[in-house]
Amino acid sequence: MLPPTITLLSLVLPLTASAALSADPNRKLRGVLPARRSLYTPTSAGTWKCLNGNKEISWDKVNDDFCDCPDGSDEPGTSACPNSTFYCVNEGHEGATISSTRVDDGLCEKECCDGSDEPEGVCPNVCEEVGKEYRQRREAEAKLRKTGSKIRSTYVIFAEKEKKRLQSSIAALKLEVEAKKKEEAHAKILLDHAESMSQASLAYKQQSPLYQSLVKHSEALKSLQARYQALQNRERALSDVLRNLKEGYNPNYQDMAVLEAVRGWDGLNPDASPVEETTESSEPVAEKEETVDPWDDNAISTLLREDHVSLLLQHDSHISQEDSTEEEGNHSAPFDRIGLTGAVDSVFDLESYVPDSLYPAYENARTQVVGLLTKLGVVRESTTAKARERHNTAINQLRNTESKLYNEEQALNKLYDPKWYGADGAWKKLEGTCLSYNTGEYTYEVCLFGQATQKSNNGGGSHSLGHFSSWNTSAPEGTPEYYSRQVYKHGAKCWNGPERSITVDLVCGTENVLLSVSEPEKCEYRVTGTTPALCFADTADKPAGSSGAKEEL
Amino acid sequence: MWLPLALVLLAADALAVKRHDFKTCEQSGFCKRGRALAARAKAASSTWKSPYSVDASSVAISAQKSSFTASVVSSLYPEIKFELEVRAHDDGTFRVRMDEVDGLRKRYDETAKWALIREPTLSDAISWKQTKKEIKATNPKSGVEFRVQFAPLRIALSRNGKEEVVLNGNGLLHMEHFRLKDEPSPEQPPVENQEGEEQVVMEPPVKPNAWFEGDQPPQWEESFGGQTDTKPKGPESLSLDISFPGHGHLYGLPEHATRMDLPTTTGENAKYKDPYRLYNLDVFEYEADSEMALYGAVPLVHAHSTHSTVGVFNAIGSETWVDVDHPTSDSTETHWISESGIMDVFFLPGPTPDDVFMQYARLTGTPALPRHFALAYHQCRWNYISSTDVREVQARFDQDDIPFDVLWLDIAYAPNHKYFIWDEKTFPDPVDMFNDVAAFGRKMVVIIDPHLKKDTTYPVYKSASEKGLLVKPASGSGEYDGWCWPGSSAWVDYFNPASWDWWQGLFKIEGNNGDFHWRQSTTDVFIWNDMNEPSVFNGPEITMPKTNIHHGGWEHRDVHNINGMLFQNATAQAVMHRTDPPQRPFVLSRAFFPGSQRLGAIWTGDNLGTWEHMAIGIPMVLSNGIAGMTFSGADVGGFFGNPDPEMLTRWYQVGAFAPFFRAHAHIDTKRREPYLLDEPFKSIIRDVIRLRYSLLPVWYTAFRQASVSGIPVLRPQYTVFPHDPKGFSLDEQYYIGSSGLLVKPVTAPGIAETEIYLAEAQPYYNYFTAKIYRGKRSGTNVTVPATLYQVPLLIRGGSIIPTRERPRRSSALMARDPFTLRIALDASEQAEGELYLDDGNSYEYEKGHLVWRKFTASKVAKGPLKITSEDMAALQGGKNVVDGVDVVPFGSQAPNAFRDAVQGVRVENVLVYGLKSRPTKVSVGGAEIEWEFTEGAAAKSSSEGTATILRIRDPAVKIVNDWSIEVAF
């Protein structure tokens, strides 16, 4: 604001601070806070006590540009005591307090528009103009805040609705959980029953060499799969290291070993290399790779998930059906004919239609019927498998419902948690809102309370910049400063560097929008933006009298 | 598991210098030949005799009698002619030049032209006397005798009948003459890097010169790291041995990361394997204890003993290796092996360390008086990424009231590393940014590197290319193309005088002559010249091929070490001439050479954030100072790595006591500006930066003295006490100028106290507490508290320290602040001190626009203590006031705008340490003033504890005036 030449010019002034001070009695009060003026009066003996009371000096020594009081209180109007402060009245504007290190340094402080921080004649009084501008800006800001706060109030209403929705959802889910719990208990009883009846014969059947071999095969496959996955992870991690090396290596290091590594990597990954000849030759390779291997990870995993006991029983049933086409045909065929097998199955389905009040009775009856049928050989051991499957299904459903309930309860807890959506839940509205900023080379996207990413605009990859981790922990929880910064951490790791992270600095504005992106430290990003969520209706979004207000002068 | 392990390996690897990128002596043909020659001489012992001799009949003494020429012949090649020239200068130095005459080619003979500030004046008091065997001359003033023995050639400087410097005493002088590649000889065809290996077996032909030259021919071509040096001129190396009989300590020879008292490289128990190498190189992550070459090269040594200090300056610009040996504890032998160039050696007779400093400064110039802001605190980082960032950093410093003067921009401001051009996205408003920083009296420094991106849309390259100002490849035509930050790059040839005018034009801010010039800058912008070794990423040893061609057809080989200095020189001139009248420039360079001290500051390059690097930075800066480069410093915090808060705090305490005080950090490091630290570290660092600011009058005064004398600003113990052998190897403690401040920064973790060596029977005072430490005539160590917040800083009894103690945001804002004088009485209750001030920016001091005061405190027995201020310039009659300038007329009547500007500035505080008794009255000009006295130990006693302190309250005497304060008892 002030050209440095003024500093030099002022140096030429023959006037010194101390000379001017002792000449003018009013200058005794230079720099004194209005509320403290009464403290700056001499005793009848012409002395004065330092404000902390531990030293008495002569009144002449107040504001004489020499520091006498250890608390600095004798020099409110000079720079003699560095631990003191200076008050400028700024008539026509608002008064301000500055550090006494800024008094009489040849520079007109912007905080002191009346120019009182420098000897007379050095700094012009620009308070009228500054005050006017300040008031205009304050008005504009207030207007913005007002508009923003209206939007913000809709966020609060959203949170209220969300609260109700969550509450009713939670109530419904609680009932559902109860129901699912019962279902699970029923299935468990059935399963236990079925299992107890088949335990002995099952144990025998499991001695079958075929079964034993199957179990071993399965274990072997599992072990192979684990090893394969470890190798795959290792390969992926190595590729990441090399890709990062290629993208991030610093040519300053002029390191042939690094260059060799990059070249080697390009050679292994013809797709990654932009060189034409390699892209041509890579096509057939790509085609070859597309031929589908039926034994992909999923297929193997599915295979490994097979219930061997069920298989054993199915196998048994399969073999016995073949055997019994003649011998035992008389047993199964009639049932089949009259559709009893289906009926037995449907016995298990029945339970879903049985009213709760009748369930114990039903259960009893069913157990008896099934027991009878089993004894008769009508219901075969395959029923155990089915019972198990049913029990599994019941457990899964219960777990799903419980986790839904848990999530909803969490959401409700976070809704008014100051660490999350604020005491009035206003931020909830913005959860999942994705804001982006295009720098030309990259697009930065921050999905609030979710993940931040950096995407290359030139077809390069995208990197996670981290997940929402916290608000501004250096400010007291719940304050506007606290909500003016979000921190996203643990993004993709940088080559030879840290995990990427980003801070999102927000101020009040009528829109949710990002305004700038920077990388103050390698892989540590910073975006700025605005949001109505920071527009507070009554109080300023920065408390009055804070350093922020001072800076704006 | 494997992944973290791999990262650890990578990290470990990243923290080591790539030794294999750089040659060892063994891998350098001429160095290997030079060392082999020394080995043969050693083996031959007393039968070894130099083949070089002076033809006595050819001696021709000049009319003035102070110089002579003579023919020199080598018995190895009697047909080759050499000429010797010896000159005696009026300041007592001697110069010995030798060149091959009428040879096939011309050896490079312009090194001195670049290094010397002016052609030295011949003595009119010394005359040569020739006898059959020798020619000699005696300096009637000093009694120093200089003798040139004819056969074999042997040159010796003696004092009081004792030889102190001997050239070719060991017979290692050898100037390889120019020859034809296909010269018929019994030699085998050259085989790459095979010299000295076993294939000699075939047929050992008897070479008559093998006793001296060995039986392997010098190579015409050699390869290293996949690159071949074709050496079109063939072998032309120069070997010299210089001994210092009776001198057991050797200093100088920067730049190496080693102790000030240079460890040996040859002989028994040599510390290092290779000779010290002088070859300006960009050594990535250099070692903290090594003989390897670094960024700068000053072929100057001081040899020291209790009886005298002598120096030798070898004006050579080509790659040079120097072996150092102490055959006995009180003698030194050096062997200098250079790749090309004439012999041009200066003998500096001393006899004190200060004499040698002054003799060297007379030859190569004194350090320039810097801009005042340049002595304050510099804040740098690779990179402040935008003009917003710059403004924020400034605001954060001010918010925490931490002073700084200069904010730096590294390479990231320039898109694609096209220096002078601003990245419009991040720096859309450079001029506004500069003005916002300058509004607080601050400056900015912007990096301009010597490589120009080869891109015809880049006006700087385009214009240099069109004007033909670029360094040429071996072919001698076209443009050399190397790889640096911008990718394919070209280098301006500053050996071409046309490039200087063109370069100056680029820095003009105003005007428009159609050519590109830097309108997007202001006069508050200063320059950082990095990478000027030059660093070339794909070049041999990360620098330029030696076969590149400079102006005048000289090979890069001949001028490599000079090259970086010319870049800084051109930039300094350009910055200086942005305005009319010119203003003092500030240009920081990484490469340097004799003469660089006239141009600006240097720093110790890309150090690591380790305690070892912090510690070695101090001897490195001391060695730089001994070799003239007193305006130097090491990056605070270490360039690479993330120092912990304790290390960073200690590093600030080191930096605050270095002439050049800059914090810098690599792009991969965490930000570490002082305001980011937690307490107590932040406050400790703020205090130490403020301490630096309060002591700026001391630093500036010390620089005035350096600018006049060449005596370094940092004075190692031996220079202050040249007769005390206990101080000869001390390179951790040093004095600041002649102020009497003695500091020993802590460079290790967990320290609570440290020992400081005191070499005299005087009281020293703790700067902060006034506690007395009593020295002894025989020397003694005293224990000084040194916990994290305590800087071991003492005031030597007998000193007066002027300070300005009001904390401000920048040094410019202190210009009107009052002074404090700390008077530390010596054992005889005397003290004196100095203060030099000027506007800190212009050359107006040359016209006497300055304030230079002498303060004296003197007590006569049983009488009063008188504290006086006198006009030092008037005392000296205006002679040699600053930077070699006499100011006439001088005195209170002479116009002095600076004095007028600060005439209101007063002394607000006078502290007197060590008075024997309580005064009765303190008065100025008869008027009594207030004072306070604290009992304690007197200077003139043997009692321990805190000294008596007399605080004189606001005597209100003016700094520009003569005055006297009387303390009565």
PDB file of N, CA, C and O in Angstrom, chain B residues 14 44 85 106 156 161 186 322 328 362 401 609 658 727 729 745 853 862 930:
ATOM      1  N   ALA B  14      19.055 -42.842  -1.354  1.00  0.00           N
ATOM      2  CA  ALA B  14      18.854 -41.444  -1.721  1.00  0.00           C
ATOM      3  C   ALA B  14      19.720 -40.517  -0.872  1.00  0.00           C
ATOM      4  O   ALA B  14      19.957 -39.390  -1.240  1.00  0.00           O
ATOM      5  N   ALA B  44      62.673 -42.545  -5.667  1.00  0.00           N
ATOM      6  CA  ALA B  44      64.056 -42.232  -6.034  1.00  0.00           C
ATOM      7  C   ALA B  44      64.769 -41.472  -4.918  1.00  0.00           C
ATOM      8  O   ALA B  44      66.000 -41.457  -4.843  1.00  0.00           O
ATOM      9  N   GLU B  85      58.971 -16.016 -16.027  1.00  0.00           N
ATOM     10  CA  GLU B  85      58.991 -14.597 -15.699  1.00  0.00           C
ATOM     11  C   GLU B  85      58.703 -14.449 -14.215  1.00  0.00           C
ATOM     12  O   GLU B  85      57.801 -15.100 -13.694  1.00  0.00           O
ATOM     13  N   LYS B 106      48.970 -22.850 -28.004  1.00  0.00           N
ATOM     14  CA  LYS B 106      49.139 -21.870 -26.945  1.00  0.00           C
ATOM     15  C   LYS B 106      48.435 -22.388 -25.696  1.00  0.00           C
ATOM     16  O   LYS B 106      47.287 -22.806 -25.758  1.00  0.00           O
ATOM     17  N   ALA B 156      62.489 -20.132  -4.065  1.00  0.00           N
ATOM     18  CA  ALA B 156      62.238 -20.140  -2.622  1.00  0.00           C
ATOM     19  C   ALA B 156      62.055 -18.733  -2.089  1.00  0.00           C
ATOM     20  O   ALA B 156      62.737 -17.787  -2.512  1.00  0.00           O
ATOM     21  N   GLY B 161      66.573 -15.702   6.744  1.00  0.00           N
ATOM     22  CA  GLY B 161      67.460 -16.799   6.389  1.00  0.00           C
ATOM     23  C   GLY B 161      66.809 -18.167   6.357  1.00  0.00           C
ATOM     24  O   GLY B 161      67.475 -19.162   6.076  1.00  0.00           O
ATOM     25  N   PRO B 186      58.301 -44.497 -29.217  1.00  0.00           N
ATOM     26  CA  PRO B 186      58.313 -45.921 -28.886  1.00  0.00           C
ATOM     27  C   PRO B 186      57.081 -46.336 -28.071  1.00  0.00           C
ATOM     28  O   PRO B 186      57.019 -47.450 -27.588  1.00  0.00           O
ATOM     29  N   VAL B 322      45.012 -31.310  -5.634  1.00  0.00           N
ATOM     30  CA  VAL B 322      46.074 -30.867  -4.732  1.00  0.00           C
ATOM     31  C   VAL B 322      46.284 -31.906  -3.623  1.00  0.00           C
ATOM     32  O   VAL B 322      45.376 -32.146  -2.816  1.00  0.00           O
ATOM     33  N   THR B 328      56.460 -33.827   8.480  1.00  0.00           N
ATOM     34  CA  THR B 328      56.666 -33.725   9.924  1.00  0.00           C
ATOM     35  C   THR B 328      55.538 -32.846  10.443  1.00  0.00           C
ATOM     36  O   THR B 328      54.854 -32.187   9.664  1.00  0.00           O
ATOM     37  N   ARG B 362      44.603  -7.598  -2.277  1.00  0.00           N
ATOM     38  CA  ARG B 362      45.193  -6.623  -3.196  1.00  0.00           C
ATOM     39  C   ARG B 362      45.217  -7.196  -4.610  1.00  0.00           C
ATOM     40  O   ARG B 362      45.049  -6.473  -5.587  1.00  0.00           O
ATOM     41  N   ASP B 401       5.553 -11.779  14.471  1.00  0.00           N
ATOM     42  CA  ASP B 401       6.602 -10.800  14.755  1.00  0.00           C
ATOM     43  C   ASP B 401       8.007 -11.389  14.636  1.00  0.00           C
ATOM     44  O   ASP B 401       8.880 -11.121  15.461  1.00  0.00           O
ATOM     45  N   GLY B 609      20.000 -32.198   5.820  1.00  0.00           N
ATOM     46  CA  GLY B 609      19.501 -31.864   7.155  1.00  0.00           C
ATOM     47  C   GLY B 609      19.974 -32.861   8.191  1.00  0.00           C
ATOM     48  O   GLY B 609      19.179 -33.607   8.748  1.00  0.00           O
ATOM     49  N   ALA B 658      26.458 -16.733  10.774  1.00  0.00           N
ATOM     50  CA  ALA B 658      27.160 -16.852   9.502  1.00  0.00           C
ATOM     51  C   ALA B 658      26.929 -15.558   8.728  1.00  0.00           C
ATOM     52  O   ALA B 658      25.893 -14.917   8.889  1.00  0.00           O
ATOM     53  N   GLY B 727      45.277 -22.936  19.202  1.00  0.00           N
ATOM     54  CA  GLY B 727      44.107 -22.476  18.439  1.00  0.00           C
ATOM     55  C   GLY B 727      44.187 -22.776  16.949  1.00  0.00           C
ATOM     56  O   GLY B 727      43.256 -22.468  16.222  1.00  0.00           O
ATOM     57  N   SER B 729      43.943 -25.373  15.100  1.00  0.00           N
ATOM     58  CA  SER B 729      42.978 -26.279  14.460  1.00  0.00           C
ATOM     59  C   SER B 729      41.544 -26.018  14.901  1.00  0.00           C
ATOM     60  O   SER B 729      40.640 -26.751  14.536  1.00  0.00           O
ATOM     61  N   PRO B 745      28.730 -21.912  17.987  1.00  0.00           N
ATOM     62  CA  PRO B 745      27.383 -22.480  17.872  1.00  0.00           C
ATOM     63  C   PRO B 745      27.386 -23.977  18.189  1.00  0.00           C
ATOM     64  O   PRO B 745      28.360 -24.669  17.915  1.00  0.00           O
ATOM     65  N   ARG B 853      32.059   5.604  13.274  1.00  0.00           N
ATOM     66  CA  ARG B 853      32.413   6.096  14.598  1.00  0.00           C
ATOM     67  C   ARG B 853      33.384   5.164  15.288  1.00  0.00           C
ATOM     68  O   ARG B 853      33.360   3.945  15.082  1.00  0.00           O
ATOM     69  N   LYS B 862      42.349   5.563  39.424  1.00  0.00           N
ATOM     70  CA  LYS B 862      41.750   6.492  40.387  1.00  0.00           C
ATOM     71  C   LYS B 862      41.019   7.659  39.731  1.00  0.00           C
ATOM     72  O   LYS B 862      40.551   8.558  40.419  1.00  0.00           O
ATOM     73  N   GLU B 930      20.972   9.716  34.562  1.00  0.00           N
ATOM     74  CA  GLU B 930      20.618   8.627  35.480  1.00  0.00           C
ATOM     75  C   GLU B 930      21.404   7.376  35.193  1.00  0.00           C
ATOM     76  O   GLU B 930      21.739   7.090  34.041  1.00  0.00           O
TER      77      GLU B 930
END
